[in-house]
Coordinates of C-alpha atoms and ligand atoms in Angstrom, one line a residue:
M1 CA 0.0 0.0 0.0
M2 CA 1.3 3.5 -0.9
N3 CA 2.2 5.5 2.2
F4 CA 1.0 9.1 2.8
S5 CA 4.3 10.9 2.2
R6 CA 4.8 9.1 -1.1
A7 CA 1.2 9.9 -2.2
V8 CA 1.7 13.6 -1.4
C9 CA 5.1 13.5 -3.1
S10 CA 3.5 12.0 -6.2
T11 CA 0.8 14.6 -6.5
M12 CA 3.4 17.3 -6.1
T13 CA 5.5 15.7 -8.7
V14 CA 2.7 15.6 -11.3
M15 CA 2.1 19.3 -10.6
M16 CA 5.8 20.1 -10.9
C17 CA 6.1 18.2 -14.1
L18 CA 3.1 20.1 -15.5
M19 CA 4.8 23.4 -14.4
V20 CA 8.1 22.4 -16.0
A21 CA 6.4 21.4 -19.2
G22 CA 4.5 24.7 -19.2
C23 CA 7.6 26.8 -18.8
S24 CA 9.7 25.2 -21.4
N25 CA 9.5 23.1 -24.5
Q26 CA 13.1 21.9 -24.2
P27 CA 13.1 18.9 -22.0
L28 CA 16.9 18.6 -22.1
A29 CA 17.6 18.0 -18.5
T30 CA 15.8 16.6 -15.6
S31 CA 16.3 18.7 -12.5
A32 CA 15.7 17.7 -8.9
A33 CA 12.4 19.6 -9.0
H34 CA 11.3 17.4 -11.8
L35 CA 11.9 14.2 -9.9
P36 CA 9.0 12.5 -8.2
S37 CA 10.8 10.4 -5.6
R38 CA 11.8 11.1 -2.1
A39 CA 14.7 13.5 -3.0
P40 CA 16.4 13.7 0.3
D41 CA 18.1 16.7 1.8
A42 CA 21.8 17.0 2.2
R43 CA 21.8 15.2 5.6
S44 CA 20.1 12.1 4.2
K45 CA 21.8 11.5 0.9
K46 CA 21.4 7.9 -0.1
T47 CA 24.4 5.6 -0.9
Y48 CA 24.5 2.6 -3.2
Q49 CA 23.9 0.4 -0.2
D50 CA 20.6 2.1 0.5
L51 CA 19.3 1.6 -3.1
I52 CA 16.7 -0.8 -4.2
V53 CA 16.7 -0.8 -8.0
G54 CA 14.4 -2.7 -10.4
Y55 CA 15.7 -3.7 -13.9
V56 CA 13.1 -4.8 -16.4
Q57 CA 15.1 -6.5 -19.2
L58 CA 13.3 -7.3 -22.4
G59 CA 14.8 -10.8 -22.9
A60 CA 17.9 -12.7 -23.9
E61 CA 17.7 -12.6 -27.7
S62 CA 21.3 -11.7 -28.5
E63 CA 24.9 -11.7 -27.4
W64 CA 24.4 -8.0 -26.8
R65 CA 21.5 -8.5 -24.5
T66 CA 23.3 -11.1 -22.4
A67 CA 26.2 -8.7 -22.0
N68 CA 23.8 -6.0 -21.0
T69 CA 22.2 -8.2 -18.3
D70 CA 25.6 -9.3 -17.0
S71 CA 26.8 -5.7 -16.9
V72 CA 23.8 -4.6 -14.7
K73 CA 24.0 -7.6 -12.4
E74 CA 27.8 -7.3 -12.0
A75 CA 27.7 -3.6 -11.3
A76 CA 24.9 -4.1 -8.7
A77 CA 26.9 -6.8 -6.9
Q78 CA 30.1 -4.7 -6.9
L79 CA 28.4 -1.6 -5.6
G80 CA 26.2 -3.3 -3.1
V81 CA 22.9 -2.2 -4.7
E82 CA 19.9 -4.4 -4.1
L83 CA 18.8 -5.4 -7.7
R84 CA 15.4 -6.7 -8.5
F85 CA 15.9 -8.1 -12.0
S86 CA 13.3 -9.5 -14.4
D87 CA 13.5 -11.0 -17.9
A88 CA 10.4 -10.4 -19.9
Q89 CA 11.2 -13.1 -22.5
Q90 CA 10.5 -10.8 -25.5
K91 CA 7.0 -9.9 -24.3
Q92 CA 5.9 -6.4 -23.6
E93 CA 3.1 -7.6 -21.4
N94 CA 5.7 -9.3 -19.2
Q95 CA 7.6 -6.0 -19.0
I96 CA 4.5 -4.1 -18.0
S97 CA 3.6 -6.7 -15.3
A98 CA 7.2 -6.5 -14.0
I99 CA 7.1 -2.7 -13.7
R100 CA 3.8 -3.0 -11.8
A101 CA 5.3 -5.5 -9.4
L102 CA 8.2 -3.2 -8.8
I103 CA 5.9 -0.3 -8.1
A104 CA 4.0 -2.4 -5.6
Q105 CA 7.4 -3.2 -3.9
Q106 CA 8.1 0.5 -3.7
V107 CA 11.6 0.2 -5.2
D108 CA 13.7 3.5 -5.5
V109 CA 14.2 3.5 -9.2
I110 CA 13.1 1.3 -12.2
G111 CA 15.3 0.8 -15.2
V112 CA 13.5 -0.4 -18.3
A113 CA 14.8 -1.6 -21.7
P114 CA 11.6 -1.3 -23.7
L115 CA 11.0 -4.1 -26.2
I116 CA 9.1 -1.8 -28.6
E117 CA 8.6 1.9 -28.7
T118 CA 4.9 2.2 -28.1
G119 CA 2.5 1.2 -25.3
W120 CA 4.2 2.6 -22.2
D121 CA 2.2 5.6 -21.3
D122 CA -0.1 4.0 -18.7
V123 CA 2.4 2.0 -16.8
F124 CA 5.0 4.8 -16.7
K125 CA 2.3 7.2 -15.4
E126 CA 1.6 4.6 -12.7
A127 CA 5.2 4.7 -11.7
Q128 CA 5.3 8.5 -11.7
D129 CA 2.1 8.6 -9.6
A130 CA 3.8 6.2 -7.1
G131 CA 6.9 8.5 -7.0
I132 CA 9.2 6.0 -8.6
P133 CA 11.5 7.4 -11.4
I134 CA 11.9 5.5 -14.6
I135 CA 15.3 5.4 -16.4
L136 CA 15.2 4.2 -20.0
V137 CA 18.2 2.0 -20.6
D138 CA 19.3 1.1 -24.1
R139 CA 16.0 1.7 -26.0
R140 CA 13.7 4.7 -26.4
A141 CA 10.0 4.6 -25.5
D142 CA 7.5 6.8 -27.4
V143 CA 6.1 8.6 -24.4
S144 CA 6.1 12.2 -23.0
P145 CA 9.5 13.1 -21.7
S146 CA 7.9 14.0 -18.4
L147 CA 7.3 10.2 -17.8
Y148 CA 10.9 9.2 -17.6
V149 CA 14.0 10.8 -16.1
T150 CA 16.6 10.0 -18.7
L151 CA 17.5 7.7 -21.6
M152 CA 20.9 6.2 -21.6
G153 CA 22.0 4.4 -24.7
S154 CA 23.1 4.5 -28.3
D155 CA 22.3 6.7 -31.2
F156 CA 20.6 4.0 -33.3
L157 CA 19.9 6.4 -36.2
E158 CA 23.6 7.2 -36.5
E159 CA 24.4 3.5 -36.4
G160 CA 22.2 3.0 -39.4
R161 CA 23.8 5.9 -41.2
N162 CA 27.3 4.6 -40.4
A163 CA 26.4 1.1 -41.7
A164 CA 25.3 2.7 -45.0
R165 CA 28.5 4.8 -45.2
I166 CA 30.6 1.7 -44.6
M167 CA 28.6 -0.3 -47.2
S168 CA 29.0 2.4 -49.8
T169 CA 32.8 2.2 -49.4
L170 CA 32.8 -1.6 -49.4
T171 CA 30.7 -1.8 -52.6
D172 CA 32.0 1.3 -54.3
G173 CA 28.4 2.6 -54.4
H174 CA 27.0 -0.3 -56.3
A175 CA 25.1 -3.0 -54.5
N176 CA 21.9 -5.1 -54.4
I177 CA 21.3 -5.1 -50.7
V178 CA 19.1 -7.3 -48.5
E179 CA 18.3 -6.2 -45.0
L180 CA 17.7 -8.1 -41.8
Q181 CA 15.7 -5.9 -39.5
G182 CA 15.6 -6.1 -35.8
T183 CA 12.5 -6.7 -33.7
R184 CA 9.6 -5.0 -35.4
G185 CA 8.6 -1.8 -33.6
S186 CA 11.7 -1.6 -31.5
A187 CA 13.7 1.7 -31.4
P188 CA 16.9 0.2 -32.8
A189 CA 15.1 -1.5 -35.7
N190 CA 13.2 1.7 -36.5
D191 CA 16.2 4.0 -36.4
R192 CA 18.7 1.7 -38.1
Y193 CA 16.2 1.2 -40.9
A194 CA 15.7 5.0 -41.2
G195 CA 19.4 6.0 -40.8
F196 CA 20.5 3.4 -43.4
R197 CA 18.0 4.7 -46.0
E198 CA 18.9 8.4 -45.2
V199 CA 22.5 7.9 -46.4
L200 CA 21.6 5.6 -49.3
K201 CA 19.6 8.4 -50.9
D202 CA 23.0 9.7 -52.0
Y203 CA 24.0 6.4 -53.7
P204 CA 21.7 5.7 -56.7
G205 CA 23.7 2.6 -57.5
M206 CA 22.9 1.0 -54.1
K207 CA 19.5 -0.7 -54.0
I208 CA 17.6 -2.5 -51.2
I209 CA 16.1 -5.4 -53.0
D210 CA 14.5 -7.1 -49.9
S211 CA 14.0 -6.3 -46.2
E212 CA 12.5 -8.5 -43.5
D213 CA 12.2 -8.8 -39.8
G214 CA 14.9 -11.1 -38.3
N215 CA 14.0 -10.4 -34.6
F216 CA 17.6 -9.8 -33.6
T217 CA 18.3 -13.6 -33.3
V218 CA 20.7 -16.0 -35.0
A219 CA 18.0 -18.5 -35.9
K220 CA 15.7 -16.0 -37.5
G221 CA 18.6 -14.3 -39.3
K222 CA 19.5 -17.6 -40.9
E223 CA 15.9 -18.4 -41.8
V224 CA 15.2 -15.1 -43.4
M225 CA 18.6 -15.0 -45.3
R226 CA 17.8 -18.5 -46.6
A227 CA 14.5 -17.1 -48.0
F228 CA 16.3 -14.1 -49.5
L229 CA 18.8 -16.4 -51.3
K230 CA 16.0 -18.6 -52.5
A231 CA 14.2 -15.5 -54.0
H232 CA 17.2 -13.5 -55.3
G233 CA 20.1 -16.0 -55.5
K234 CA 23.4 -14.5 -56.7
N235 CA 21.7 -11.2 -57.4
I236 CA 22.4 -10.4 -53.8
T237 CA 25.7 -8.6 -53.4
A238 CA 25.4 -7.1 -49.9
L239 CA 23.7 -7.6 -46.6
F240 CA 22.9 -5.1 -43.8
A241 CA 21.9 -6.9 -40.6
H242 CA 20.6 -4.8 -37.8
N243 CA 22.7 -6.8 -35.3
D244 CA 25.6 -9.3 -35.3
D245 CA 23.5 -12.3 -34.2
M246 CA 21.4 -12.1 -37.4
A247 CA 24.5 -11.6 -39.5
L248 CA 26.0 -14.7 -38.0
G249 CA 22.9 -16.7 -38.8
A250 CA 22.9 -15.3 -42.3
I251 CA 26.6 -16.2 -42.8
K252 CA 25.6 -19.9 -42.2
A253 CA 22.8 -19.6 -44.7
I254 CA 25.1 -18.0 -47.3
E255 CA 27.7 -20.8 -46.8
E256 CA 25.0 -23.5 -47.1
Y257 CA 23.8 -21.9 -50.3
G258 CA 27.4 -22.2 -51.7
L259 CA 28.4 -18.5 -51.6
R260 CA 31.3 -16.9 -49.7
P261 CA 30.1 -14.5 -46.9
G262 CA 32.3 -11.4 -46.8
V263 CA 33.5 -12.0 -50.4
D264 CA 30.5 -12.8 -52.7
I265 CA 28.2 -10.9 -50.3
Q266 CA 29.5 -7.9 -48.4
I267 CA 28.1 -7.9 -44.9
V268 CA 27.8 -5.0 -42.4
S269 CA 26.1 -5.4 -39.0
V270 CA 25.8 -3.7 -35.7
D271 CA 26.9 -4.4 -32.1
A272 CA 30.6 -5.5 -32.3
T273 CA 30.2 -8.6 -30.2
R274 CA 32.8 -11.3 -29.7
G275 CA 31.0 -13.4 -32.4
A276 CA 31.3 -10.6 -34.9
F277 CA 35.0 -10.2 -34.2
E278 CA 35.5 -13.9 -34.8
A279 CA 33.6 -13.7 -38.0
M280 CA 35.7 -10.7 -39.2
I281 CA 38.9 -12.5 -38.3
A282 CA 37.7 -15.4 -40.4
G283 CA 36.9 -13.0 -43.2
K284 CA 33.2 -13.7 -43.3
L285 CA 31.9 -10.4 -41.9
N286 CA 33.2 -7.2 -43.4
A287 CA 32.4 -4.7 -40.7
T288 CA 30.4 -4.1 -37.5
V289 CA 29.2 -0.8 -36.0
E290 CA 29.6 -0.8 -32.3
C291 CA 26.6 -0.6 -30.0
N292 CA 27.7 -0.7 -26.3
P293 CA 25.8 -2.9 -23.9
L294 CA 28.0 -2.3 -20.9
L295 CA 25.6 0.2 -19.3
G296 CA 25.3 -1.3 -15.8
P297 CA 27.8 1.0 -13.9
D298 CA 26.4 4.2 -15.5
F299 CA 22.8 3.1 -15.0
L300 CA 23.4 2.6 -11.2
E301 CA 25.3 5.9 -10.9
L302 CA 22.4 7.6 -12.5
A303 CA 19.9 5.8 -10.3
L304 CA 21.8 7.1 -7.2
K305 CA 21.9 10.6 -8.6
V306 CA 18.2 10.5 -9.3
V307 CA 17.2 9.5 -5.8
N308 CA 19.6 12.2 -4.4
G309 CA 17.8 14.8 -6.5
E310 CA 20.7 15.6 -8.8
S311 CA 20.2 17.2 -12.3
I312 CA 20.6 14.7 -15.2
P313 CA 20.6 15.2 -19.0
K314 CA 17.6 13.9 -20.8
W315 CA 19.7 11.7 -23.0
I316 CA 23.1 10.2 -22.3
P317 CA 24.5 8.8 -25.5
S318 CA 27.0 5.9 -25.5
Q319 CA 30.5 6.4 -27.0
E320 CA 30.9 4.0 -29.8
S321 CA 33.3 2.9 -32.6
Q322 CA 33.4 0.8 -35.8
F323 CA 35.5 -2.3 -36.7
F324 CA 36.5 -3.7 -40.0
A325 CA 37.8 -7.1 -41.4
S326 CA 40.2 -4.9 -43.3
Q327 CA 42.0 -4.0 -40.1
G328 CA 43.5 -7.5 -40.3
A329 CA 43.3 -10.6 -38.1
D330 CA 46.2 -9.6 -35.8
Q331 CA 44.8 -6.2 -34.9
L332 CA 41.3 -7.6 -34.5
K333 CA 42.6 -10.3 -32.1
Q334 CA 44.4 -7.7 -30.0
I335 CA 41.2 -5.6 -29.8
L336 CA 39.1 -8.6 -29.0
A337 CA 41.3 -9.5 -26.1
T338 CA 40.5 -6.2 -24.5
R339 CA 36.7 -6.5 -24.8
K340 CA 34.2 -7.9 -22.4
Y341 CA 31.6 -9.1 -24.9
Ligands
AHR1 O1 18.7 -2.4 -28.4 C1 20.0 -2.9 -28.7 C2 19.9 -4.0 -29.7 O2 19.1 -5.0 -29.1 C3 21.1 -4.7 -30.1 O3 21.7 -4.1 -31.3 C4 20.7 -6.0 -30.4 O4 21.7 -7.0 -30.6 C5 19.8 -6.3 -29.3 O5 19.0 -7.4 -29.3

């Protein structure tokens, strides 16, 4: 049951949010005044050991996702944060139920990696009304900025643009491209799709001849690539996969079809996982655009700042790089040795 002070706090918060929204149309930073929760005064600042944090993970569909889960769990264990973790197994309804359970438990902060962009308004409003801040981790949700404190994660649009730029260099501006999209309706799939096309407009010789949902998994990537090959055969000269897992599945399909991945079909994907490095070292993947899953420490630092009423930017983008088979096996092996995922 919600206690009195939390209920009062929540009502005040809603009012404050409305005031903030009324004063400015630039929701760039979340200030202490915007925060719903029990922002303590200087004498009672919380520490990591005081925190109870929920993390609503969307599933375990990819190597990236597993690394993200590990990062959050490891950081919580190291810092002494009490973590209440749930895995929604690729179902938005499971994520919504998990958020409601965390609200009932009156945790301090809830981190959410939203499966898809839409459908979050009601449950985020419930969290806000209960005085519990939401931090979006990894993926955007299509809600009013007043319903979450901050988004930490990658610039997916730029990842899509970078994939297209790399592809244009690899193919000298001439390609028949097939595309494996990530989970339909998810922020990374939407943005990588859009960013890729934005850059391709400048390359009339590069055509997307087919594009399907591969759900960010190895198995689906392989299945859809097999169908692409059946439909288009040797006409396919390039593949853009929205993540490495789908690219790895597609590589198997290409080999089974009798073509050489990375040679007959140029392949660019996203994430820069261990599997992608191994494929580049083997010459089967041409390039990968990094998407950093190691968000655990920063997430918990933000959670602590939020409960202590500190001001936080509305978006905290990840710093990311790109890697190429053309760097050579030796260099790639050295880089891989320094990476956690
Ligand atoms: O939201 C990040 C994306 O989700 C990663 O690119 C993908 O591998 C994961 O499943």
